[in-house]
């Protein structure tokens, strides 16, 4: 999402997407032929880009459905030079669970919220910088027994620069945290189990249009991961003992290059190395 990593791309176990469609500019799904600039993935890649906001006038929208409500506002900070976009969503799905003829579901709860903020600034006719922030939180409890909670916090700075009509670059600095918590709030062994992933990432991509038939891209990236596998915190009166698994760190460094050769209007060949 604007260069940041989303480790859990859904709300309420997959019923809602983590991305607010009101502020999405572009979304590209790579299912099989994944470009060489993406690595370390187990399967497909979804690359989502948010809108930059209207630089001329202020406008907004709001809507509500049976289970969610959302609002979005965008406009200029300095007309023609800088802009912002702010959006938020929240669910109120508990009332649906209350109307299902099941005692277990009536005593359950499911909710989420997410917010997006993006500020864009034109540095010159050929250069611009953007700040993109994302925060979300989910909570689900089954029969008021076990509570599941997961949250995401992301921030990215993106610098786009045009060197010529055929050469441009994108440099991204991003930092984020994904946290997951399970709580047992009934019985003699009440506890909280916490885990988290923190990361810091830098990436630079150059794209070159080398003639009519060649599109060349190359770059490098580095990502530092800090994993917190688990921390068990017994609640007051519990018979459990506290326990913390040792944190782990990971480092990914990569360079990549790829070339798309257009044979004709129907066929192309893409070769890449990472």
Coordinates of C-alpha atoms in Angstrom, one line a residue:
X1 CA 0.0 0.0 0.0
X2 CA 1.9 3.0 -1.3
X3 CA 5.1 1.0 -0.8
X4 CA 4.2 -0.2 2.7
X5 CA 3.6 -3.9 3.6
X6 CA 0.2 -5.1 4.7
X7 CA 0.6 -8.5 6.4
X8 CA -3.2 -9.1 6.9
X9 CA -5.1 -7.6 3.9
X10 CA -8.6 -8.2 5.1
X11 CA -11.1 -7.2 7.9
X12 CA -13.3 -9.6 9.9
X13 CA -11.7 -12.8 8.6
X14 CA -12.0 -11.8 4.9
X15 CA -15.5 -10.3 4.7
X16 CA -14.1 -6.8 4.0
X17 CA -10.9 -5.6 2.2
X18 CA -8.3 -3.6 4.1
X19 CA -8.3 -1.0 1.4
X20 CA -10.9 1.8 1.2
X21 CA -12.1 1.9 -2.4
X22 CA -12.9 5.6 -2.0
X23 CA -9.2 6.6 -2.0
X24 CA -7.7 3.9 -4.2
X25 CA -6.2 5.2 -7.4
X26 CA -4.8 2.0 -8.8
X27 CA -4.6 -1.7 -7.9
X28 CA -2.5 -4.2 -9.8
X29 CA -2.7 -8.0 -9.0
X30 CA 0.2 -10.2 -10.0
X31 CA -0.9 -13.8 -9.8
X32 CA 1.7 -15.7 -11.8
X33 CA 4.2 -13.6 -13.6
X34 CA 5.4 -11.6 -10.6
X35 CA 7.9 -8.8 -11.6
X36 CA 11.5 -9.1 -10.3
X37 CA 11.1 -6.0 -8.1
X38 CA 8.9 -8.1 -5.7
X39 CA 10.6 -10.8 -3.7
X40 CA 10.1 -13.0 -0.6
X41 CA 6.4 -13.6 -1.3
X42 CA 4.7 -17.0 -0.9
X43 CA 2.1 -16.4 -3.6
X44 CA 0.5 -13.4 -5.4
X45 CA 1.2 -9.7 -5.0
X46 CA -1.4 -6.9 -4.8
X47 CA 0.2 -3.4 -5.4
X48 CA -2.2 -0.7 -4.3
X49 CA -1.7 3.1 -4.9
X50 CA -3.8 5.8 -3.2
X51 CA -5.1 8.9 -4.9
X52 CA -3.2 12.2 -4.2
X53 CA -6.1 14.5 -3.5
X54 CA -7.6 17.3 -5.5
X55 CA -5.1 20.3 -5.8
X56 CA -7.8 22.7 -7.0
X57 CA -10.9 22.4 -4.8
X58 CA -12.2 20.8 -1.6
X59 CA -14.6 17.9 -2.0
X60 CA -15.8 14.9 0.0
X61 CA -18.2 12.0 0.3
X62 CA -19.9 9.9 2.9
X63 CA -22.0 6.8 2.8
X64 CA -23.4 4.1 5.1
X65 CA -24.6 0.6 4.5
X66 CA -26.0 -2.2 6.6
X67 CA -22.7 -3.0 8.3
X68 CA -20.2 -0.2 7.6
X69 CA -20.0 3.6 7.2
X70 CA -17.2 5.6 5.5
X71 CA -16.2 9.2 4.8
X72 CA -13.6 10.7 2.6
X73 CA -12.3 14.3 2.2
X74 CA -9.7 15.7 -0.2
X75 CA -8.6 19.2 -1.3
X76 CA -5.7 21.6 -1.7
X77 CA -3.3 22.7 1.0
X78 CA -1.6 25.2 -1.4
X79 CA -3.7 25.3 -4.6
X80 CA -1.8 23.8 -7.5
X81 CA 1.2 22.8 -5.3
X82 CA 0.1 20.5 -2.5
X83 CA -3.0 18.5 -1.5
X84 CA -4.3 16.1 1.1
X85 CA -6.8 13.2 1.2
X86 CA -8.3 11.8 4.5
X87 CA -10.6 8.8 4.7
X88 CA -12.0 6.5 7.3
X89 CA -14.2 3.5 7.7
X90 CA -15.9 1.9 10.6
X91 CA -18.2 -1.1 11.1
X92 CA -21.3 -1.5 13.2
X93 CA -22.0 -5.2 12.4
X94 CA -22.9 -6.2 15.9
X95 CA -26.5 -5.5 15.4
X96 CA -26.6 -8.1 12.6
X97 CA -25.2 -10.7 14.9
X98 CA -27.9 -9.8 17.5
X99 CA -30.6 -10.8 15.0
X100 CA -29.2 -14.3 14.1
X101 CA -31.1 -17.0 16.0
X102 CA -28.1 -18.4 17.7
X103 CA -27.2 -17.8 21.4
X104 CA -23.5 -18.2 20.6
X105 CA -23.5 -15.6 17.8
X106 CA -25.7 -13.2 19.8
X107 CA -23.0 -13.2 22.5
X108 CA -20.3 -12.6 19.9
X109 CA -18.9 -9.3 18.5
X110 CA -17.1 -8.2 15.3
X111 CA -15.8 -4.8 14.4
X112 CA -13.1 -2.9 12.6
X113 CA -11.9 0.6 11.5
X114 CA -9.3 1.9 9.2
X115 CA -8.0 5.4 8.3
X116 CA -5.9 6.8 5.4
X117 CA -4.1 10.1 5.2
X118 CA -2.0 11.1 2.2
X119 CA -0.3 14.5 1.7
X120 CA 1.4 15.3 -1.7
X121 CA 3.7 18.2 -2.5
X122 CA 5.0 19.2 -5.9
X123 CA 8.7 20.1 -5.5
X124 CA 9.1 21.1 -9.2
X125 CA 7.6 20.3 -12.6
X126 CA 9.6 17.1 -12.6
X127 CA 9.6 16.1 -8.9
X128 CA 7.1 15.4 -6.2
X129 CA 7.0 13.9 -2.7
X130 CA 4.1 12.2 -0.8
X131 CA 3.5 11.1 2.8
X132 CA 1.1 8.2 3.2
X133 CA -0.2 7.0 6.5
X134 CA -2.5 4.0 7.3
X135 CA -3.9 2.6 10.5
X136 CA -6.4 -0.2 11.1
X137 CA -7.8 -2.3 13.9
X138 CA -9.9 -5.4 14.1
X139 CA -11.6 -7.1 17.0
X140 CA -13.6 -10.3 17.1
X141 CA -15.0 -12.2 20.1
X142 CA -16.7 -15.6 20.0
X143 CA -19.4 -16.1 22.7
X144 CA -17.7 -13.5 25.0
X145 CA -15.0 -16.2 25.6
X146 CA -12.0 -15.5 23.4
X147 CA -11.2 -12.1 21.9
X148 CA -9.0 -11.8 18.8
X149 CA -7.5 -8.4 17.9
X150 CA -5.1 -7.4 15.2
X151 CA -3.9 -4.0 14.0
X152 CA -1.7 -2.4 11.4
X153 CA 0.2 0.9 11.4
X154 CA 2.1 2.0 8.3
X155 CA 3.9 5.1 7.1
X156 CA 5.6 5.8 3.7
X157 CA 7.5 8.6 2.1
X158 CA 7.5 8.4 -1.7
X159 CA 9.7 10.6 -4.0
X160 CA 9.0 10.6 -7.7
X161 CA 11.4 12.2 -10.1
X162 CA 11.3 12.6 -13.9
X163 CA 14.7 12.7 -15.5
X164 CA 13.5 12.9 -19.1
X165 CA 10.6 11.7 -21.2
X166 CA 12.0 8.2 -21.1
X167 CA 13.5 7.9 -17.6
X168 CA 11.9 8.3 -14.2
X169 CA 12.4 7.0 -10.7
X170 CA 10.5 6.2 -7.5
X171 CA 12.2 6.1 -4.1
X172 CA 10.2 4.8 -1.1
X173 CA 11.0 4.8 2.6
X174 CA 8.5 2.9 4.7
X175 CA 8.0 1.7 8.3
X176 CA 5.3 -0.3 9.8
X177 CA 4.0 -2.6 12.6
X178 CA 1.5 -5.5 12.5
X179 CA 0.3 -6.7 15.9
X180 CA -1.9 -9.7 16.8
X181 CA -3.4 -10.5 20.2
X182 CA -5.5 -13.3 21.5
X183 CA -7.2 -12.9 25.0
X184 CA -9.0 -15.5 27.0
X185 CA -11.4 -13.6 29.3
X186 CA -13.2 -16.6 31.0
X187 CA -12.3 -19.4 33.3
X188 CA -9.4 -19.9 35.6
X189 CA -6.6 -19.5 33.1
X190 CA -7.3 -16.0 31.6
X191 CA -4.4 -14.6 29.5
X192 CA -3.2 -12.4 26.7
X193 CA -1.0 -13.7 24.0
X194 CA 0.7 -11.0 21.9
X195 CA 2.8 -11.2 18.8
X196 CA 4.1 -8.6 16.3
X197 CA 6.1 -7.8 13.2
X198 CA 8.0 -4.5 12.8
X199 CA 9.8 -3.5 9.6
X200 CA 11.8 -0.7 8.0
X201 CA 12.2 -0.6 4.3
X202 CA 14.0 1.4 1.6
X203 CA 13.4 0.9 -2.1
X204 CA 14.5 2.7 -5.4
X205 CA 13.1 1.8 -8.8
X206 CA 14.3 3.3 -12.1
X207 CA 12.1 2.8 -15.3
X208 CA 13.4 3.4 -18.8
X209 CA 11.6 3.4 -22.1
X210 CA 14.3 2.2 -24.4
X211 CA 12.6 2.6 -27.7
X212 CA 9.2 1.5 -28.8
X213 CA 9.6 -2.2 -28.0
X214 CA 11.6 -2.2 -24.7
X215 CA 10.6 -1.2 -21.2
X216 CA 13.5 -1.6 -18.8
X217 CA 13.3 -1.3 -15.0
X218 CA 16.0 -1.9 -12.4
X219 CA 16.6 -1.0 -8.8
X220 CA 17.5 -2.1 -5.2
X221 CA 15.8 -2.5 -1.9
X222 CA 16.6 -3.3 1.7
X223 CA 14.2 -4.4 4.5
X224 CA 14.9 -5.0 8.2
X225 CA 12.4 -7.1 10.1
X226 CA 11.9 -7.5 13.9
X227 CA 9.7 -10.4 14.8
X228 CA 8.1 -10.8 18.2
X229 CA 6.8 -14.5 18.0
X230 CA 4.9 -14.5 21.3
X231 CA 4.5 -13.1 24.7
X232 CA 2.1 -14.8 27.2
X233 CA 0.8 -12.5 29.9
X234 CA -1.5 -14.3 32.5
X235 CA -4.2 -12.1 34.0
X236 CA -4.8 -11.7 37.7
X237 CA -5.8 -15.0 39.3
X238 CA -4.6 -17.2 36.5
X239 CA -2.7 -20.4 37.1
X240 CA -0.5 -19.8 34.0
X241 CA 3.1 -18.7 34.1
X242 CA 4.3 -15.8 32.0
X243 CA 6.5 -16.7 29.0
X244 CA 8.2 -14.7 26.3
X245 CA 9.7 -16.2 23.1
X246 CA 12.9 -14.7 22.0
X247 CA 12.7 -12.0 19.4
X248 CA 14.1 -12.6 16.0
X249 CA 15.5 -10.3 13.3
X250 CA 15.7 -10.6 9.6
X251 CA 17.5 -8.7 6.8
X252 CA 16.6 -8.7 3.1
X253 CA 18.9 -7.0 0.5
X254 CA 18.1 -7.2 -3.2
X255 CA 19.0 -5.8 -6.6
X256 CA 16.7 -6.5 -9.6
X257 CA 16.4 -5.8 -13.3
X258 CA 13.8 -6.7 -15.9
X259 CA 13.0 -6.0 -19.5
X260 CA 9.6 -6.2 -21.3
X261 CA 10.0 -6.7 -25.0
X262 CA 6.9 -6.1 -27.1
X263 CA 7.0 -8.6 -30.0
X264 CA 3.7 -7.1 -31.5
X265 CA 0.4 -5.7 -30.2
X266 CA -0.6 -9.1 -28.8
X267 CA 2.6 -10.7 -27.5
X268 CA 5.4 -9.7 -25.2
X269 CA 8.3 -11.3 -23.4
X270 CA 9.4 -10.3 -19.9
X271 CA 12.8 -11.4 -18.6
X272 CA 13.9 -10.5 -15.1
X273 CA 16.7 -11.2 -12.6
X274 CA 16.7 -10.6 -8.8

